[in-house]
Short mmCIF file of N, CA and C in Angstrom, two decimals:
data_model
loop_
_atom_site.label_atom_id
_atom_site.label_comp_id
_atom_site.label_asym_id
_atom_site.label_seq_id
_atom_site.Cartn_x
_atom_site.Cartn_y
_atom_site.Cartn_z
N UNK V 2 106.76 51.58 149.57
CA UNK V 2 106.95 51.58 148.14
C UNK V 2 108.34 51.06 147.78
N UNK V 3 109.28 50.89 148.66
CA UNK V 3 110.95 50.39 148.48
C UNK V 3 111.49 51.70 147.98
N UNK V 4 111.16 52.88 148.26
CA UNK V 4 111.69 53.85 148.27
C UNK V 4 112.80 54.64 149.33
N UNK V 5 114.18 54.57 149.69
CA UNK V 5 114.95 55.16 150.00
C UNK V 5 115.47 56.70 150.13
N UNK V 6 114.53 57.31 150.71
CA UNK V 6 114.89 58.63 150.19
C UNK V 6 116.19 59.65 151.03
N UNK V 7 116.59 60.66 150.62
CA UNK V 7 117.63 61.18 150.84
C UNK V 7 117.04 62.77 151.36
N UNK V 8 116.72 63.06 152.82
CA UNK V 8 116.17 64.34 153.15
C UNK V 8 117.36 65.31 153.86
N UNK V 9 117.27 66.24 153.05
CA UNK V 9 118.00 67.47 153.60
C UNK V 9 117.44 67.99 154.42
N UNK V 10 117.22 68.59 155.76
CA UNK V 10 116.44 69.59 156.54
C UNK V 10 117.42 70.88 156.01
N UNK V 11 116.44 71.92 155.54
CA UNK V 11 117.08 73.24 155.30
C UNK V 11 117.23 74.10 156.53
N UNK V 12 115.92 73.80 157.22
CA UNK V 12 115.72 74.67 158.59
C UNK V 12 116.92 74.12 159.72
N UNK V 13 117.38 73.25 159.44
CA UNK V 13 118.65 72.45 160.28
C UNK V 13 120.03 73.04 159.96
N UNK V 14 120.02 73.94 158.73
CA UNK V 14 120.92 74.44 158.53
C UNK V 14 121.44 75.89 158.13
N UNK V 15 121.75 76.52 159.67
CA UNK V 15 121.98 77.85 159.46
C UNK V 15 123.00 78.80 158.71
N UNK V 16 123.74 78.11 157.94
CA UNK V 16 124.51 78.51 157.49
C UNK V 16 123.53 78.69 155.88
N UNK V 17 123.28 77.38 155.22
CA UNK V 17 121.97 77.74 153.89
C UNK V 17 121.24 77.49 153.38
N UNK V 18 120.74 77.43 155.01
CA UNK V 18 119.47 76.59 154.49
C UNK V 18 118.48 77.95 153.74
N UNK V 19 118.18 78.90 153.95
CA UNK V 19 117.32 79.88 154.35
C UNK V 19 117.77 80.30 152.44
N UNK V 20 118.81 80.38 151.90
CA UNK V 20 119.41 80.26 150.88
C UNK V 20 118.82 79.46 150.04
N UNK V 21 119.06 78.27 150.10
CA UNK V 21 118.61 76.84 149.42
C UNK V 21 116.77 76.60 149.24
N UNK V 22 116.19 77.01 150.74
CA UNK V 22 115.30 77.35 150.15
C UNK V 22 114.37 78.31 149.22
N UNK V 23 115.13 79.73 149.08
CA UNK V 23 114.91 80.68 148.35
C UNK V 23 115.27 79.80 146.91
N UNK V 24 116.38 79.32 146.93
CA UNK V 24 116.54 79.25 145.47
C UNK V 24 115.42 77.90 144.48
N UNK V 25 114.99 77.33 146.12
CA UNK V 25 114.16 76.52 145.55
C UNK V 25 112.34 77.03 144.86
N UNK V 26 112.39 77.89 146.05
CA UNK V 26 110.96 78.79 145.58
C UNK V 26 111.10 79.45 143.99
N UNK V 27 112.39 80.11 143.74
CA UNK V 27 112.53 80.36 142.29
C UNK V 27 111.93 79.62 141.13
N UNK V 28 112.92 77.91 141.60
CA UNK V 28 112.89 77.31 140.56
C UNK V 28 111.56 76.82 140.62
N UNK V 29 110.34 76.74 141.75
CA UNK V 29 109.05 76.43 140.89
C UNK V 29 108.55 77.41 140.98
N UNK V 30 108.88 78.72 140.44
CA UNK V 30 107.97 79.58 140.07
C UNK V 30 106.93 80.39 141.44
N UNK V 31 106.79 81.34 140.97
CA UNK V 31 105.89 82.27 142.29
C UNK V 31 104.19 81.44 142.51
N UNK V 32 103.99 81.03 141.15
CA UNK V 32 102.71 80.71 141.39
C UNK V 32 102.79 79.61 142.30
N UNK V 33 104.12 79.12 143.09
CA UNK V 33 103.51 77.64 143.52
C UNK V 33 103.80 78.46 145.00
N UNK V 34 102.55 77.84 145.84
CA UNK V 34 102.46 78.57 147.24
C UNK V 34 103.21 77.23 148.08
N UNK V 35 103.07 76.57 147.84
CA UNK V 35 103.43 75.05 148.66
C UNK V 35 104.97 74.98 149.35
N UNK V 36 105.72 75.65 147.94
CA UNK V 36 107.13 75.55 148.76
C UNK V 36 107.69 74.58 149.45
N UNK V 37 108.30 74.63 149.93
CA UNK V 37 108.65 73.22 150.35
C UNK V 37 108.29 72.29 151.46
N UNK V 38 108.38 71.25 151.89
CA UNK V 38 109.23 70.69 150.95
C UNK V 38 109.22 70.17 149.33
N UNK V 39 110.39 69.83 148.54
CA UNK V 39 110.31 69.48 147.58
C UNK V 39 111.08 67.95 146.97
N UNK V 40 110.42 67.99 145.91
CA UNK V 40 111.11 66.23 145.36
C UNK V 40 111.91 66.49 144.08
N UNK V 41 113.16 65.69 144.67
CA UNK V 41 113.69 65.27 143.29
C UNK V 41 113.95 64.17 143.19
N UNK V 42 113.78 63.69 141.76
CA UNK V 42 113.81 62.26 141.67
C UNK V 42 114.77 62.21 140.32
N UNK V 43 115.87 61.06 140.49
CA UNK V 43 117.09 61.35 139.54
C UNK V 43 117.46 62.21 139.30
N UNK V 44 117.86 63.40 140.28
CA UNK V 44 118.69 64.14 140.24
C UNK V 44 117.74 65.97 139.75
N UNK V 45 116.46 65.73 138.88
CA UNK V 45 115.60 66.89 138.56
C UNK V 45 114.74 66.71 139.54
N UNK V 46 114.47 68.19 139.88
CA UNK V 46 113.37 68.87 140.53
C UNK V 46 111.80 68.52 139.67
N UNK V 47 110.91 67.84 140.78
CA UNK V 47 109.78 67.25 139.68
C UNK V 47 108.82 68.32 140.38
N UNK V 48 108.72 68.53 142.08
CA UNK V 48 107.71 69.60 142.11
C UNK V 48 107.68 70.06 143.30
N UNK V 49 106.64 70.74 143.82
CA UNK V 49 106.52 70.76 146.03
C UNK V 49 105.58 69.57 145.88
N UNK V 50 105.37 69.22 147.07
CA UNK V 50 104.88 68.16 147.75
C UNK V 50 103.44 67.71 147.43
N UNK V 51 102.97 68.93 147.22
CA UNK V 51 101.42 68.51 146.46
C UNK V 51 101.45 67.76 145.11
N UNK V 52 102.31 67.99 144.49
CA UNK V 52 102.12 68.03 142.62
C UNK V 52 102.71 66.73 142.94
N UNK V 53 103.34 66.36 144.15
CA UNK V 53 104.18 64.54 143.71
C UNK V 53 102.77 63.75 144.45
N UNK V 54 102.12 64.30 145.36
CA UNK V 54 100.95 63.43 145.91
C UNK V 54 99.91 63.21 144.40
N UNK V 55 99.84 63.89 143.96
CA UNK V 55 98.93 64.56 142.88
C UNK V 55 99.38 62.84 142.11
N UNK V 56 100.67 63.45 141.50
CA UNK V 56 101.40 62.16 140.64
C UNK V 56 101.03 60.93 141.17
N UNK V 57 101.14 60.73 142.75
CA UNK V 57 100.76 59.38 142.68
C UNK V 57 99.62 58.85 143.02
N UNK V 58 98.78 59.44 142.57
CA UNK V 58 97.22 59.67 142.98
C UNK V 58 96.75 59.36 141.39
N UNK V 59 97.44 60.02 140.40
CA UNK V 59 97.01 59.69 138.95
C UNK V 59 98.02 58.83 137.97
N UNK V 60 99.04 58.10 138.98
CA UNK V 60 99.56 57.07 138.57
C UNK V 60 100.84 57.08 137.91
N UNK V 61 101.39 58.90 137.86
CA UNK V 61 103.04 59.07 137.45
C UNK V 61 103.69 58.87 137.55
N UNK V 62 103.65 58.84 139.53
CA UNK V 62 104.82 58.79 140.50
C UNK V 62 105.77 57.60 139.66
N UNK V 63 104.95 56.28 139.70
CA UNK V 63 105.60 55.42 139.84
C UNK V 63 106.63 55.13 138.60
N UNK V 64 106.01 55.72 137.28
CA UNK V 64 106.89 55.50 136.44
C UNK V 64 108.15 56.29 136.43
N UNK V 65 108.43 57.76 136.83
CA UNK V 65 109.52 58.17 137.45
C UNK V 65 110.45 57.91 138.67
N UNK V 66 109.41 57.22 139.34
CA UNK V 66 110.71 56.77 140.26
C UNK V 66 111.47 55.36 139.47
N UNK V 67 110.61 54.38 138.69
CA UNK V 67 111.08 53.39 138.13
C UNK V 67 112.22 53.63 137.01
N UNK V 68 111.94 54.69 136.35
CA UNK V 68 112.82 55.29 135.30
C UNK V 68 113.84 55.84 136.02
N UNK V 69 114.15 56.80 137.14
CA UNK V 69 114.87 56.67 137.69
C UNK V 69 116.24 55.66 138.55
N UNK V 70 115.46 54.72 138.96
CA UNK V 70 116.07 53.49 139.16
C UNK V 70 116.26 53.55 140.88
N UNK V 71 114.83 54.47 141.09
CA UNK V 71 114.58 54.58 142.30
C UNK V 71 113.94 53.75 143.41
N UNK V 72 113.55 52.61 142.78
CA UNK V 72 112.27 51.79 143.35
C UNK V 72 113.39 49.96 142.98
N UNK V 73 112.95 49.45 143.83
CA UNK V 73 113.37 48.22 144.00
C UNK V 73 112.38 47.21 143.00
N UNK V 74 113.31 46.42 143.40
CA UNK V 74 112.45 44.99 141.79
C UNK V 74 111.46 44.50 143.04
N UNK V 75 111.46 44.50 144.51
CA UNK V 75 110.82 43.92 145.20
C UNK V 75 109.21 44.21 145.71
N UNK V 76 109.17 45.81 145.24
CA UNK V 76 107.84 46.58 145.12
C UNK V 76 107.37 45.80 143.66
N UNK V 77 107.98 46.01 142.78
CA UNK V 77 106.91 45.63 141.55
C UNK V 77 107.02 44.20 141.88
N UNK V 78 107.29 43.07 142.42
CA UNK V 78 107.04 41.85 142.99
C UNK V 78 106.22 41.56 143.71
N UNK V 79 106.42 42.63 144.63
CA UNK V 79 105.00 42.60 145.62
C UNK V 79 103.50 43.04 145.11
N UNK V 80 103.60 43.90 144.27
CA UNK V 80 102.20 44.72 144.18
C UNK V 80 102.03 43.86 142.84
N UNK V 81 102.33 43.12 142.46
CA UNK V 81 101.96 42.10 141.04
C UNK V 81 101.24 40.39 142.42
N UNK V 82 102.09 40.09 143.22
CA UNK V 82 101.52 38.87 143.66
C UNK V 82 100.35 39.52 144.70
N UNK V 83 100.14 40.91 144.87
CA UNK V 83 98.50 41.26 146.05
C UNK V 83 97.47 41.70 145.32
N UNK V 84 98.15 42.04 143.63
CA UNK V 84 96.94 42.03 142.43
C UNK V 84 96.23 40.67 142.27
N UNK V 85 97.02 39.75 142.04
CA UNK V 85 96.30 38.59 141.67
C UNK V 85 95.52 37.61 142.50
#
């Protein structure tokens, strides 16, 4: 997708990780069982790992990573010349 991403391992880090992930379970709420891992894209928390497959399954993903300024001019180049 020309996506670059930036992964923290929490479990790699004993000092907080165990921390970092608690505080991440907070911020989506008890109802989400998935936990992590999780995505952020420009800087906000968008979801766990299901809800971003979800997104790009019904066609979100892409406009947040683009609004972001996450995605290269060379993906929307490519997937415009294997449409036609």
């Amino acid at each position: 997708m020309g996506v670059n991403p930036t992964v923290y391992e929490l479990d790699e880090d004993p000092n907080t990780g165990k921390d970092m992930e608690n505080a991440l379970m907070r911020l989506l709420g008890s109802s989400s069982a998935a936990g992590v891992p999780v995505v952020f894209i420009g800087g906000k928390l968008v979801a766990a790992m299901d809800r971003v497959m979800a997104s790009h399954i019904n066609g979100t993903l892409v406009p947040l990573l683009k609004e972001a300024g996450a995605l290269t001019c060379h993906y929307f180049e490519s997937k415009t010349r294997n449409s036609i």
